[in-house]
Structure formats: structure tokens, C-alpha cells
């Protein structure tokens, strides 16, 4: 995958001056854990960006559990960390690439083409004997980040409603099959899925070692989806949908949008329909 790189790719480039490594580790069960793990051990030179403090905006009545951050605030934060649109950003986490993919998607949304996700994650990096440290990273030299927002990458609740009413797009639900079917819902207050959505669990784009499938295997996985049609991808809160977006693009799909609010936004509108079971 063009945006997903193996650990050895980063190992060969980690000290190049235009590379910024971003640690995105995060636990939904303990929001402080990612930062603590970063302080304990990280890839040398890596900075830390927090899913909820940096890569999400404030939670409101609508918008889901992880609304997109304000682009101006994100641009300011990136600039403070020495990142501009000429910087090669390589993100990693220990959550199968979900959080790192969120950052990568956000950067592309901001007009940034030079962003990558390191596959397998920090534990695999450390277990491979690659360098790690607990030393603080050098204070970055601030830069000015100039966003060029790509609105066509984003879908909102009205786009999804239109897709349902007009059969204008295929909806891809990225959650676990049991959550999609409404058999269990450990996080959100309602169970089920958006009517007509098809289930493609995001973790199935990787093998047992956490390596992302090659483009031809991804094409096989998504063979039932329309190559030229519009696809809107969602999950619980717009995070784990991001790996599926990257995988679809690697498979050659060019009209893929992220429903950033996802299921946790959809269910805040009482009039929105919900279904359970398989489709």
C-alpha cells in the first residue's frame, strides 16, 4: 500500500531531516495510557499526538465521539511540532494502525500528500530489536502549516441520508460483525447499523502479523464493491474507518469518503433509521 510502509522502510529513513515520526498510541479504555507508554519508550525522535486532544475536536450533541478537529487548530499544532506540508510524516501506534491512519487521513484531508502509516506497530518494532528510547525528543523548530482542505474526502449525516434516499453511494461499516449486526454494543447507546450498509471489518485488511494486505489481495477483498461508484465509510466514531479508507484507495477505489461522525453521530438523530441483523 502506498501509504502503509514496513518497519524497515522507517528504519532506513528515521534520521533524515525532513522526516517527523508521530507516536499515536491510544487506549479508549484509558485516555492517559498512550502518553504514558510514549514517555516510557518510543521510537527515537518521535513526537506524540493524542487522539482526543490533538486529532479530535470537542464532543457536542452531534458529530460523534471523536469529531474532526478544527483545521486551524490542527494546523497550529502541526506547525508547533515542526511539520509543514513538505514534511514526510510517518505515524505509528499499537492498535493495528487505527490511530495512525486517523492522523494520515487528517493530513491528506489537510492537503498533505507526504504521510505514511508504519505497519505492525510499536511492539513489533521493539520486538524486532529496532531502536527505542525513553529520552525526550528534541524540541522541534516551529513551522507554518498551511492547510488546503479537501472537502470531497468528507461525508456528513446529510450525505448519508442522501445516499439512502437516492441509492447514491454504498455504505461500508468497518466495525466488528457483532456490532454491525446489533448483537452487542459495548460503546454506543444504540446497537445496529445504518440501513443498507455492508460490513467490512477493518482488521481484515491485515494478516495475522499485522502486515497490511497487498493491493491485489485488497482488490479481492473489496471485489463486490463498485469500483467507479461512491463509497462512504464509517465505524463507531470515525477512527477505525480510516484504515478501511486507506485500504480501499490502495485497491484502486477513487471515490471514497469518510463519514467522520460515523455511528455515534448517526444515532444522535432520533429520526435516523437503524437496522439489526445481516443484510
GROMACS .gro file of C-alpha atoms in nm:
model
  279
    1UNK     CA    1   0.000   0.000   0.000
    2UNK     CA    2   0.137   0.337  -0.097
    3UNK     CA    3   0.061   0.499   0.239
    4UNK     CA    4   0.147   0.198   0.451
    5UNK     CA    5   0.518   0.125   0.492
    6UNK     CA    6   0.707  -0.162   0.657
    7UNK     CA    7   0.915  -0.108   0.967
    8UNK     CA    8   1.240  -0.141   0.771
    9UNK     CA    9   1.131   0.147   0.547
   10UNK     CA   10   1.117   0.375   0.851
   11UNK     CA   11   1.436   0.228   0.999
   12UNK     CA   12   1.623   0.336   0.685
   13UNK     CA   13   1.483   0.691   0.693
   14UNK     CA   14   1.420   0.776   1.058
   15UNK     CA   15   1.708   1.022   1.090
   16UNK     CA   16   1.653   1.207   0.763
   17UNK     CA   17   1.590   1.578   0.832
   18UNK     CA   18   1.255   1.606   0.655
   19UNK     CA   19   1.102   1.309   0.842
   20UNK     CA   20   0.884   1.355   1.151
   21UNK     CA   21   0.777   1.038   1.333
   22UNK     CA   22   0.449   1.057   1.524
   23UNK     CA   23   0.352   0.819   1.805
   24UNK     CA   24  -0.029   0.786   1.804
   25UNK     CA   25  -0.075   0.514   2.065
   26UNK     CA   26  -0.407   0.549   2.246
   27UNK     CA   27  -0.645   0.341   2.457
   28UNK     CA   28  -1.019   0.405   2.451
   29UNK     CA   29  -1.037   0.246   2.796
   30UNK     CA   30  -0.772   0.477   2.948
   31UNK     CA   31  -0.710   0.801   2.760
   32UNK     CA   32  -0.387   0.870   2.952
   33UNK     CA   33  -0.225   0.538   2.864
   34UNK     CA   34  -0.086   0.634   2.523
   35UNK     CA   35   0.107   0.931   2.655
   36UNK     CA   36   0.241   0.727   2.947
   37UNK     CA   37   0.357   0.449   2.713
   38UNK     CA   38   0.522   0.709   2.490
   39UNK     CA   39   0.712   0.858   2.784
   40UNK     CA   40   0.824   0.511   2.889
   41UNK     CA   41   0.953   0.409   2.546
   42UNK     CA   42   0.918   0.533   2.189
   43UNK     CA   43   1.098   0.543   1.855
   44UNK     CA   44   1.387   0.791   1.883
   45UNK     CA   45   1.286   1.142   1.778
   46UNK     CA   46   0.914   1.065   1.773
   47UNK     CA   47   0.663   1.324   1.890
   48UNK     CA   48   0.330   1.229   2.048
   49UNK     CA   49  -0.015   1.331   1.922
   50UNK     CA   50  -0.320   1.236   2.125
   51UNK     CA   51  -0.633   1.101   1.954
   52UNK     CA   52  -0.871   1.304   2.172
   53UNK     CA   53  -0.664   1.615   2.248
   54UNK     CA   54  -0.499   1.666   1.908
   55UNK     CA   55  -0.675   1.454   1.644
   56UNK     CA   56  -1.035   1.519   1.754
   57UNK     CA   57  -1.248   1.820   1.834
   58UNK     CA   58  -1.478   1.883   2.134
   59UNK     CA   59  -1.767   1.641   2.170
   60UNK     CA   60  -2.109   1.802   2.123
   61UNK     CA   61  -2.470   1.698   2.076
   62UNK     CA   62  -2.389   1.577   1.725
   63UNK     CA   63  -2.065   1.488   1.549
   64UNK     CA   64  -1.991   1.161   1.725
   65UNK     CA   65  -1.744   1.057   1.993
   66UNK     CA   66  -1.439   1.178   1.800
   67UNK     CA   67  -1.541   1.478   1.589
   68UNK     CA   68  -1.285   1.609   1.346
   69UNK     CA   69  -1.061   1.878   1.495
   70UNK     CA   70  -1.082   2.236   1.378
   71UNK     CA   71  -0.846   2.260   1.081
   72UNK     CA   72  -0.692   2.583   1.207
   73UNK     CA   73  -0.623   2.434   1.549
   74UNK     CA   74  -0.473   2.122   1.392
   75UNK     CA   75  -0.259   2.326   1.155
   76UNK     CA   76  -0.128   2.527   1.451
   77UNK     CA   77  -0.048   2.208   1.643
   78UNK     CA   78   0.131   2.053   1.347
   79UNK     CA   79   0.335   2.367   1.292
   80UNK     CA   80   0.437   2.372   1.658
   81UNK     CA   81   0.570   2.022   1.611
   82UNK     CA   82   0.790   2.121   1.318
   83UNK     CA   83   0.557   1.991   1.049
   84UNK     CA   84   0.462   2.167   0.728
   85UNK     CA   85   0.333   2.024   0.401
   86UNK     CA   86   0.687   1.943   0.280
   87UNK     CA   87   0.746   1.719   0.583
   88UNK     CA   88   0.734   1.342   0.548
   89UNK     CA   89   0.519   1.229   0.839
   90UNK     CA   90   0.532   0.865   0.950
   91UNK     CA   91   0.274   0.764   1.209
   92UNK     CA   92   0.260   0.452   1.424
   93UNK     CA   93   0.052   0.315   1.708
   94UNK     CA   94  -0.007  -0.022   1.876
   95UNK     CA   95  -0.372  -0.050   1.778
   96UNK     CA   96  -0.338  -0.209   1.437
   97UNK     CA   97  -0.280   0.125   1.269
   98UNK     CA   98  -0.621   0.271   1.357
   99UNK     CA   99  -0.495   0.585   1.531
  100UNK     CA  100  -0.203   0.629   1.290
  101UNK     CA  101  -0.446   0.602   0.998
  102UNK     CA  102  -0.663   0.871   1.157
  103UNK     CA  103  -0.364   1.108   1.153
  104UNK     CA  104  -0.274   1.009   0.798
  105UNK     CA  105  -0.632   1.063   0.679
  106UNK     CA  106  -0.641   1.402   0.852
  107UNK     CA  107  -0.317   1.507   0.686
  108UNK     CA  108  -0.441   1.411   0.339
  109UNK     CA  109  -0.765   1.596   0.419
  110UNK     CA  110  -0.548   1.899   0.501
  111UNK     CA  111  -0.377   1.873   0.162
  112UNK     CA  112  -0.069   1.686   0.285
  113UNK     CA  113   0.048   1.412   0.049
  114UNK     CA  114   0.365   1.303   0.231
  115UNK     CA  115   0.216   1.094   0.511
  116UNK     CA  116   0.259   0.726   0.589
  117UNK     CA  117   0.148   0.463   0.839
  118UNK     CA  118   0.408   0.221   0.974
  119UNK     CA  119   0.252  -0.124   0.975
  120UNK     CA  120   0.262  -0.369   1.268
  121UNK     CA  121   0.315  -0.100   1.532
  122UNK     CA  122   0.545  -0.016   1.820
  123UNK     CA  123   0.552  -0.354   1.994
  124UNK     CA  124   0.660  -0.527   1.672
  125UNK     CA  125   0.924  -0.256   1.621
  126UNK     CA  126   1.062  -0.305   1.970
  127UNK     CA  127   1.048  -0.686   1.948
  128UNK     CA  128   1.245  -0.668   1.624
  129UNK     CA  129   1.534  -0.507   1.810
  130UNK     CA  130   1.495  -0.172   1.639
  131UNK     CA  131   1.597   0.137   1.840
  132UNK     CA  132   1.373   0.268   2.116
  133UNK     CA  133   1.432   0.528   2.384
  134UNK     CA  134   1.276   0.695   2.685
  135UNK     CA  135   1.472   1.015   2.624
  136UNK     CA  136   1.266   1.325   2.546
  137UNK     CA  137   1.265   1.410   2.178
  138UNK     CA  138   1.442   1.729   2.071
  139UNK     CA  139   1.232   2.046   2.084
  140UNK     CA  140   1.109   2.095   1.727
  141UNK     CA  141   1.173   2.411   1.527
  142UNK     CA  142   0.825   2.556   1.462
  143UNK     CA  143   0.698   2.585   1.106
  144UNK     CA  144   0.392   2.734   0.943
  145UNK     CA  145   0.142   2.473   0.830
  146UNK     CA  146  -0.082   2.597   0.550
  147UNK     CA  147  -0.384   2.366   0.511
  148UNK     CA  148  -0.557   2.308   0.179
  149UNK     CA  149  -0.871   2.129   0.294
  150UNK     CA  150  -1.005   1.858   0.062
  151UNK     CA  151  -1.377   1.874   0.136
  152UNK     CA  152  -1.453   1.599  -0.116
  153UNK     CA  153  -1.297   1.344   0.122
  154UNK     CA  154  -1.558   1.405   0.391
  155UNK     CA  155  -1.921   1.295   0.427
  156UNK     CA  156  -2.169   1.420   0.686
  157UNK     CA  157  -2.507   1.297   0.805
  158UNK     CA  158  -2.688   1.471   0.518
  159UNK     CA  159  -2.467   1.295   0.263
  160UNK     CA  160  -2.552   0.961   0.423
  161UNK     CA  161  -2.923   1.040   0.423
  162UNK     CA  162  -2.900   1.130   0.056
  163UNK     CA  163  -2.714   0.809  -0.015
  164UNK     CA  164  -3.000   0.615   0.145
  165UNK     CA  165  -3.277   0.808  -0.027
  166UNK     CA  166  -3.124   0.807  -0.374
  167UNK     CA  167  -2.904   0.495  -0.364
  168UNK     CA  168  -2.627   0.742  -0.439
  169UNK     CA  169  -2.346   0.560  -0.256
  170UNK     CA  170  -2.252   0.232  -0.096
  171UNK     CA  171  -2.211   0.250   0.281
  172UNK     CA  172  -1.928   0.045   0.431
  173UNK     CA  173  -1.948  -0.033   0.804
  174UNK     CA  174  -1.598  -0.101   0.941
  175UNK     CA  175  -1.691  -0.237   1.282
  176UNK     CA  176  -1.683  -0.592   1.417
  177UNK     CA  177  -1.960  -0.813   1.271
  178UNK     CA  178  -2.139  -0.847   1.606
  179UNK     CA  179  -2.160  -0.471   1.647
  180UNK     CA  180  -2.273  -0.429   1.287
  181UNK     CA  181  -2.549  -0.687   1.343
  182UNK     CA  182  -2.655  -0.522   1.668
  183UNK     CA  183  -2.581  -0.835   1.872
  184UNK     CA  184  -2.366  -0.631   2.108
  185UNK     CA  185  -2.275  -0.267   2.155
  186UNK     CA  186  -2.007  -0.203   2.418
  187UNK     CA  187  -1.958   0.168   2.349
  188UNK     CA  188  -2.255   0.349   2.193
  189UNK     CA  189  -2.605   0.381   2.337
  190UNK     CA  190  -2.781   0.215   2.043
  191UNK     CA  191  -2.697  -0.106   1.859
  192UNK     CA  192  -2.726  -0.191   1.491
  193UNK     CA  193  -2.617  -0.028   1.167
  194UNK     CA  194  -2.724   0.222   0.904
  195UNK     CA  195  -2.977   0.063   0.664
  196UNK     CA  196  -2.817  -0.084   0.353
  197UNK     CA  197  -2.461  -0.071   0.489
  198UNK     CA  198  -2.233  -0.364   0.412
  199UNK     CA  199  -1.989  -0.491   0.672
  200UNK     CA  200  -1.614  -0.495   0.603
  201UNK     CA  201  -1.438  -0.530   0.937
  202UNK     CA  202  -1.131  -0.305   0.925
  203UNK     CA  203  -0.890  -0.554   1.083
  204UNK     CA  204  -0.944  -0.793   0.792
  205UNK     CA  205  -0.722  -0.575   0.572
  206UNK     CA  206  -0.423  -0.715   0.765
  207UNK     CA  207  -0.269  -1.059   0.808
  208UNK     CA  208  -0.207  -1.234   1.140
  209UNK     CA  209   0.124  -1.048   1.184
  210UNK     CA  210  -0.034  -0.707   1.139
  211UNK     CA  211   0.104  -0.657   0.790
  212UNK     CA  212  -0.139  -0.490   0.550
  213UNK     CA  213  -0.255  -0.696   0.254
  214UNK     CA  214  -0.104  -0.627  -0.086
  215UNK     CA  215  -0.308  -0.431  -0.339
  216UNK     CA  216  -0.419  -0.741  -0.532
  217UNK     CA  217  -0.545  -0.906  -0.213
  218UNK     CA  218  -0.732  -0.589  -0.119
  219UNK     CA  219  -0.890  -0.583  -0.464
  220UNK     CA  220  -1.012  -0.936  -0.398
  221UNK     CA  221  -1.146  -0.836  -0.058
  222UNK     CA  222  -1.345  -0.543  -0.198
  223UNK     CA  223  -1.440  -0.710  -0.527
  224UNK     CA  224  -1.814  -0.678  -0.458
  225UNK     CA  225  -1.799  -0.301  -0.423
  226UNK     CA  226  -1.850  -0.074  -0.726
  227UNK     CA  227  -1.509   0.042  -0.848
  228UNK     CA  228  -1.646   0.361  -1.006
  229UNK     CA  229  -1.924   0.434  -0.757
  230UNK     CA  230  -1.923   0.650  -0.448
  231UNK     CA  231  -1.835   0.475  -0.123
  232UNK     CA  232  -1.892   0.621   0.222
  233UNK     CA  233  -1.702   0.450   0.503
  234UNK     CA  234  -1.797   0.466   0.869
  235UNK     CA  235  -1.726   0.291   1.200
  236UNK     CA  236  -1.814   0.378   1.558
  237UNK     CA  237  -1.659   0.724   1.575
  238UNK     CA  238  -1.463   0.784   1.254
  239UNK     CA  239  -1.131   0.633   1.367
  240UNK     CA  240  -1.120   0.265   1.266
  241UNK     CA  241  -1.291   0.357   0.939
  242UNK     CA  242  -0.969   0.533   0.835
  243UNK     CA  243  -0.769   0.212   0.775
  244UNK     CA  244  -1.052   0.091   0.550
  245UNK     CA  245  -1.039   0.420   0.358
  246UNK     CA  246  -0.665   0.377   0.303
  247UNK     CA  247  -0.715   0.014   0.201
  248UNK     CA  248  -0.990   0.099  -0.048
  249UNK     CA  249  -0.772   0.365  -0.206
  250UNK     CA  250  -0.482   0.119  -0.227
  251UNK     CA  251  -0.719  -0.122  -0.402
  252UNK     CA  252  -0.788   0.139  -0.668
  253UNK     CA  253  -1.111   0.298  -0.546
  254UNK     CA  254  -1.105   0.671  -0.613
  255UNK     CA  255  -1.441   0.797  -0.486
  256UNK     CA  256  -1.415   0.712  -0.117
  257UNK     CA  257  -1.536   0.940   0.161
  258UNK     CA  258  -1.521   0.916   0.538
  259UNK     CA  259  -1.837   0.970   0.742
  260UNK     CA  260  -1.640   1.129   1.023
  261UNK     CA  261  -1.920   1.128   1.281
  262UNK     CA  262  -1.998   0.765   1.199
  263UNK     CA  263  -2.239   0.552   1.402
  264UNK     CA  264  -2.201   0.761   1.718
  265UNK     CA  265  -2.322   1.065   1.521
  266UNK     CA  266  -2.597   0.883   1.328
  267UNK     CA  267  -2.773   0.767   1.646
  268UNK     CA  268  -2.792   1.121   1.789
  269UNK     CA  269  -3.068   1.197   1.538
  270UNK     CA  270  -3.383   1.026   1.662
  271UNK     CA  271  -3.535   1.027   1.314
  272UNK     CA  272  -3.248   0.832   1.158
  273UNK     CA  273  -3.339   0.469   1.085
  274UNK     CA  274  -3.147   0.179   1.241
  275UNK     CA  275  -3.150  -0.188   1.146
  276UNK     CA  276  -3.008  -0.502   1.306
  277UNK     CA  277  -2.908  -0.840   1.169
  278UNK     CA  278  -2.732  -0.920   0.844
  279UNK     CA  279  -2.803  -0.755   0.508
   0.00000   0.00000   0.00000
